[in-house]
Amino acid sequence: MVDRRFRFSIESIEKINAKKLYAHWFINPTIALLESYKQVPFPFEVKCERIKSSRIGQGEVVQVEIHWRPDTFPNSERLLKTIQREVIVEHSAVAIAFLLVTEIASCKVTEVTLRGDKADYFLNGRKIMLEVSGTENAGKSVLRHREKCEQLLSNPYGKGGYVVICCFSNNMAIFSFHLPPKKAKKQ
C-alpha cells in the first residue's frame, strides 16, 4: 500500500541542486506566508494529474504538510511588511513546486529559464520544464492551471513538463504533467 501523505521540511530545499541553485532563497518567504495563515505545519491537498511516481502509486490526491524549525526565520512577519505579498506568494509556490517535483516525481531542478521561455525552470538536464504559479484567490486556481498548462506547452523548445499551481488560501495545489503535442509526420 502506498502512503499518500507526505511531510516536507521547507529547509530541505536548501539541498536541491545545491551546487548550481540558490534554492534556499525561497525558504523565508514561504515561512512568512504560511505563518500568516496560522497553520503550523501547513497542510496542502495536492491534486495530481498524470503524475507517474512510485511514491504515490495511482493516487489522484495526496496530503502534504510543510513544516519548519521555529528558529529558521523567527521574525518572518517583518518580511510581509517589506516585500509585496504577490512576490512572496510566487516565491512560496516555487518552494512548494521544488518539493513536489524533487520528492514525488524524482526530478532534478537544473536551472531557471529565460524570460519568454514559457516556463520557469528546466528539469533533468533540460529534458523537461516546470511552470509554477501561486495565488491566494481560490476562484482562480482551475483557470490559472489551464492557462499555465497552455503556456508550458507553447514553449519554444517543444518540451513537456510539470505545472504546479498553489492556492494558499484554501490549502490546495494542482500538480500535473504534460507532454508536448505530437509533431505532424512528414510524408
Tab-separated table of C-alpha atoms in Angstrom:
chain	number	residue	atom	x	y	z
A	1	MET	CA	0.000	0.000	0.000
A	2	VAL	CA	1.297	3.422	-0.962
A	3	ASP	CA	1.102	6.209	1.620
A	4	ARG	CA	-0.363	9.339	0.084
A	5	ARG	CA	0.661	11.578	2.979
A	6	PHE	CA	3.920	13.486	2.921
A	7	ARG	CA	5.615	15.709	5.464
A	8	PHE	CA	8.255	18.016	3.982
A	9	SER	CA	10.615	20.362	5.758
A	10	ILE	CA	10.865	23.694	3.945
A	11	GLU	CA	14.518	23.811	4.954
A	12	SER	CA	15.152	20.726	2.808
A	13	ILE	CA	15.009	22.806	-0.380
A	14	GLU	CA	18.492	24.059	0.523
A	15	LYS	CA	19.775	20.746	-0.811
A	16	ILE	CA	18.017	20.937	-4.192
A	17	ASN	CA	20.884	21.030	-6.676
A	18	ALA	CA	22.857	22.995	-4.094
A	19	LYS	CA	25.961	23.332	-6.274
A	20	LYS	CA	24.045	25.131	-9.024
A	21	LEU	CA	20.934	26.673	-7.476
A	22	TYR	CA	20.381	29.177	-4.712
A	23	ALA	CA	17.133	27.408	-3.770
A	24	HIS	CA	17.258	28.403	-0.115
A	25	TRP	CA	16.268	31.891	-1.321
A	26	PHE	CA	12.649	30.631	-1.195
A	27	ILE	CA	12.648	29.422	2.422
A	28	ASN	CA	11.994	32.719	4.238
A	29	PRO	CA	9.132	33.917	2.003
A	30	THR	CA	7.451	30.531	2.368
A	31	ILE	CA	7.696	30.592	6.152
A	32	ALA	CA	6.388	34.170	6.277
A	33	LEU	CA	3.399	33.368	4.068
A	34	LEU	CA	2.479	30.075	5.712
A	35	GLU	CA	2.791	31.522	9.216
A	36	SER	CA	0.400	34.321	8.193
A	37	TYR	CA	-2.287	31.621	7.837
A	38	LYS	CA	-1.696	30.466	11.441
A	39	GLN	CA	-1.453	26.804	10.398
A	40	VAL	CA	1.756	25.163	11.523
A	41	PRO	CA	2.529	22.764	9.961
A	42	PHE	CA	0.785	23.984	6.816
A	43	PRO	CA	-1.436	21.331	5.186
A	44	PHE	CA	-1.945	21.062	1.422
A	45	GLU	CA	-4.248	18.847	-0.564
A	46	VAL	CA	-2.408	18.232	-3.829
A	47	LYS	CA	-4.419	17.113	-6.830
A	48	CYS	CA	-2.090	15.047	-9.046
A	49	GLU	CA	-2.815	14.734	-12.751
A	50	ARG	CA	-0.779	12.353	-14.924
A	51	ILE	CA	1.996	12.101	-12.311
A	52	LYS	CA	3.920	8.846	-12.586
A	53	SER	CA	5.605	8.127	-9.294
A	54	SER	CA	6.223	5.071	-7.190
A	55	ARG	CA	5.783	7.327	-4.175
A	56	ILE	CA	2.093	7.972	-4.854
A	57	GLY	CA	1.004	4.991	-6.947
A	58	GLN	CA	-2.135	5.783	-8.890
A	59	GLY	CA	-3.253	8.417	-6.399
A	60	GLU	CA	-5.021	11.469	-7.654
A	61	VAL	CA	-4.843	13.354	-4.368
A	62	VAL	CA	-2.038	13.417	-1.843
A	63	GLN	CA	-1.851	15.154	1.502
A	64	VAL	CA	1.235	17.272	2.099
A	65	GLU	CA	2.320	19.063	5.251
A	66	ILE	CA	5.005	21.720	5.125
A	67	HIS	CA	6.845	22.263	8.383
A	68	TRP	CA	9.875	24.260	9.521
A	69	ARG	CA	12.021	24.836	12.546
A	70	PRO	CA	10.948	27.841	14.653
A	71	ASP	CA	14.491	29.201	14.656
A	72	THR	CA	14.819	29.219	10.840
A	73	PHE	CA	13.105	32.594	10.406
A	74	PRO	CA	11.863	33.878	13.785
A	75	ASN	CA	10.903	37.376	12.568
A	76	SER	CA	9.013	36.246	9.489
A	77	GLU	CA	6.194	38.784	9.860
A	78	ARG	CA	8.708	41.547	9.030
A	79	LEU	CA	9.065	40.157	5.504
A	80	LEU	CA	5.345	40.710	4.896
A	81	LYS	CA	5.924	44.403	5.688
A	82	THR	CA	8.959	44.584	3.395
A	83	ILE	CA	8.107	42.741	0.177
A	84	GLN	CA	4.872	42.837	-1.791
A	85	ARG	CA	2.633	39.904	-0.915
A	86	GLU	CA	2.271	38.778	-4.555
A	87	VAL	CA	6.043	38.301	-4.767
A	88	ILE	CA	6.023	36.330	-1.517
A	89	VAL	CA	3.176	34.146	-2.815
A	90	GLU	CA	5.059	33.407	-6.041
A	91	HIS	CA	8.296	32.561	-4.209
A	92	SER	CA	6.355	30.286	-1.855
A	93	ALA	CA	4.764	28.493	-4.809
A	94	VAL	CA	8.237	27.891	-6.265
A	95	ALA	CA	9.362	26.332	-2.966
A	96	ILE	CA	6.343	24.005	-2.902
A	97	ALA	CA	6.870	23.124	-6.586
A	98	PHE	CA	10.525	22.283	-5.914
A	99	LEU	CA	9.454	19.899	-3.152
A	100	LEU	CA	6.804	18.223	-5.317
A	101	VAL	CA	8.958	17.701	-8.406
A	102	THR	CA	12.000	16.513	-6.470
A	103	GLU	CA	10.375	14.453	-3.720
A	104	ILE	CA	7.373	12.974	-5.553
A	105	ALA	CA	8.380	12.997	-9.235
A	106	SER	CA	12.107	12.388	-8.533
A	107	CYS	CA	13.217	15.166	-10.875
A	108	LYS	CA	16.244	17.381	-10.555
A	109	VAL	CA	15.774	21.143	-10.847
A	110	THR	CA	18.528	22.122	-13.251
A	111	GLU	CA	18.280	25.870	-13.868
A	112	VAL	CA	15.976	28.813	-14.295
A	113	THR	CA	14.751	29.524	-17.830
A	114	LEU	CA	14.988	32.798	-19.701
A	115	ARG	CA	12.145	35.295	-19.836
A	116	GLY	CA	9.898	34.309	-22.727
A	117	ASP	CA	10.649	30.575	-22.465
A	118	LYS	CA	7.036	29.965	-21.323
A	119	ALA	CA	8.146	28.044	-18.206
A	120	ASP	CA	10.131	28.863	-15.083
A	121	TYR	CA	12.703	26.076	-14.744
A	122	PHE	CA	14.419	23.299	-16.647
A	123	LEU	CA	14.376	19.861	-15.036
A	124	ASN	CA	16.587	16.825	-15.520
A	125	GLY	CA	19.297	18.494	-17.559
A	126	ARG	CA	16.899	20.483	-19.762
A	127	LYS	CA	14.871	17.406	-20.745
A	128	ILE	CA	11.598	18.783	-19.369
A	129	MET	CA	10.329	22.043	-17.905
A	130	LEU	CA	8.489	23.345	-14.839
A	131	GLU	CA	5.929	26.139	-14.772
A	132	VAL	CA	4.849	27.458	-11.361
A	133	SER	CA	2.198	29.881	-10.186
A	134	GLY	CA	0.901	30.915	-6.784
A	135	THR	CA	-2.333	32.584	-5.798
A	136	GLU	CA	-4.458	33.372	-2.787
A	137	ASN	CA	-7.650	33.547	-4.869
A	138	ALA	CA	-9.329	30.131	-4.687
A	139	GLY	CA	-11.686	31.006	-7.527
A	140	LYS	CA	-8.811	31.391	-9.979
A	141	SER	CA	-6.960	28.120	-9.340
A	142	VAL	CA	-8.534	25.949	-12.054
A	143	LEU	CA	-8.429	28.673	-14.711
A	144	ARG	CA	-4.849	29.572	-13.784
A	145	HIS	CA	-3.879	25.899	-14.069
A	146	ARG	CA	-5.386	25.628	-17.551
A	147	GLU	CA	-3.628	28.819	-18.674
A	148	LYS	CA	-0.270	27.688	-17.290
A	149	CYS	CA	-0.590	24.271	-18.985
A	150	GLU	CA	-1.172	26.009	-22.314
A	151	GLN	CA	1.723	28.352	-21.623
A	152	LEU	CA	4.107	25.490	-20.797
A	153	LEU	CA	3.182	23.614	-23.961
A	154	SER	CA	3.833	26.694	-26.092
A	155	ASN	CA	7.497	26.814	-25.028
A	156	PRO	CA	9.978	27.369	-27.869
A	157	TYR	CA	11.807	24.097	-27.150
A	158	GLY	CA	8.853	21.787	-27.821
A	159	LYS	CA	9.319	20.209	-24.388
A	160	GLY	CA	6.753	18.864	-21.997
A	161	GLY	CA	6.898	19.123	-18.263
A	162	TYR	CA	5.194	19.820	-14.978
A	163	VAL	CA	2.818	22.566	-13.907
A	164	VAL	CA	2.333	23.386	-10.218
A	165	ILE	CA	-0.349	25.815	-9.079
A	166	CYS	CA	-0.530	26.600	-5.364
A	167	CYS	CA	-3.552	28.267	-3.810
A	168	PHE	CA	-2.617	29.158	-0.277
A	169	SER	CA	-5.998	30.495	0.876
A	170	ASN	CA	-7.666	27.097	0.510
A	171	ASN	CA	-4.622	24.875	1.179
A	172	MET	CA	-4.768	23.351	-2.281
A	173	ALA	CA	-2.335	22.679	-5.110
A	174	ILE	CA	-2.556	21.150	-8.580
A	175	PHE	CA	0.454	19.155	-9.762
A	176	SER	CA	0.279	17.922	-13.346
A	177	PHE	CA	2.444	16.542	-16.136
A	178	HIS	CA	2.029	17.419	-19.805
A	179	LEU	CA	3.546	16.069	-22.997
A	180	PRO	CA	4.065	18.386	-25.968
A	181	PRO	CA	1.687	17.976	-28.897
A	182	LYS	CA	2.954	15.413	-31.388
A	183	LYS	CA	4.513	16.931	-34.447
A	184	ALA	CA	2.947	16.021	-37.765
A	185	LYS	CA	4.910	13.366	-39.612
A	186	LYS	CA	6.409	14.382	-42.923
A	187	GLN	CA	5.006	12.420	-45.838
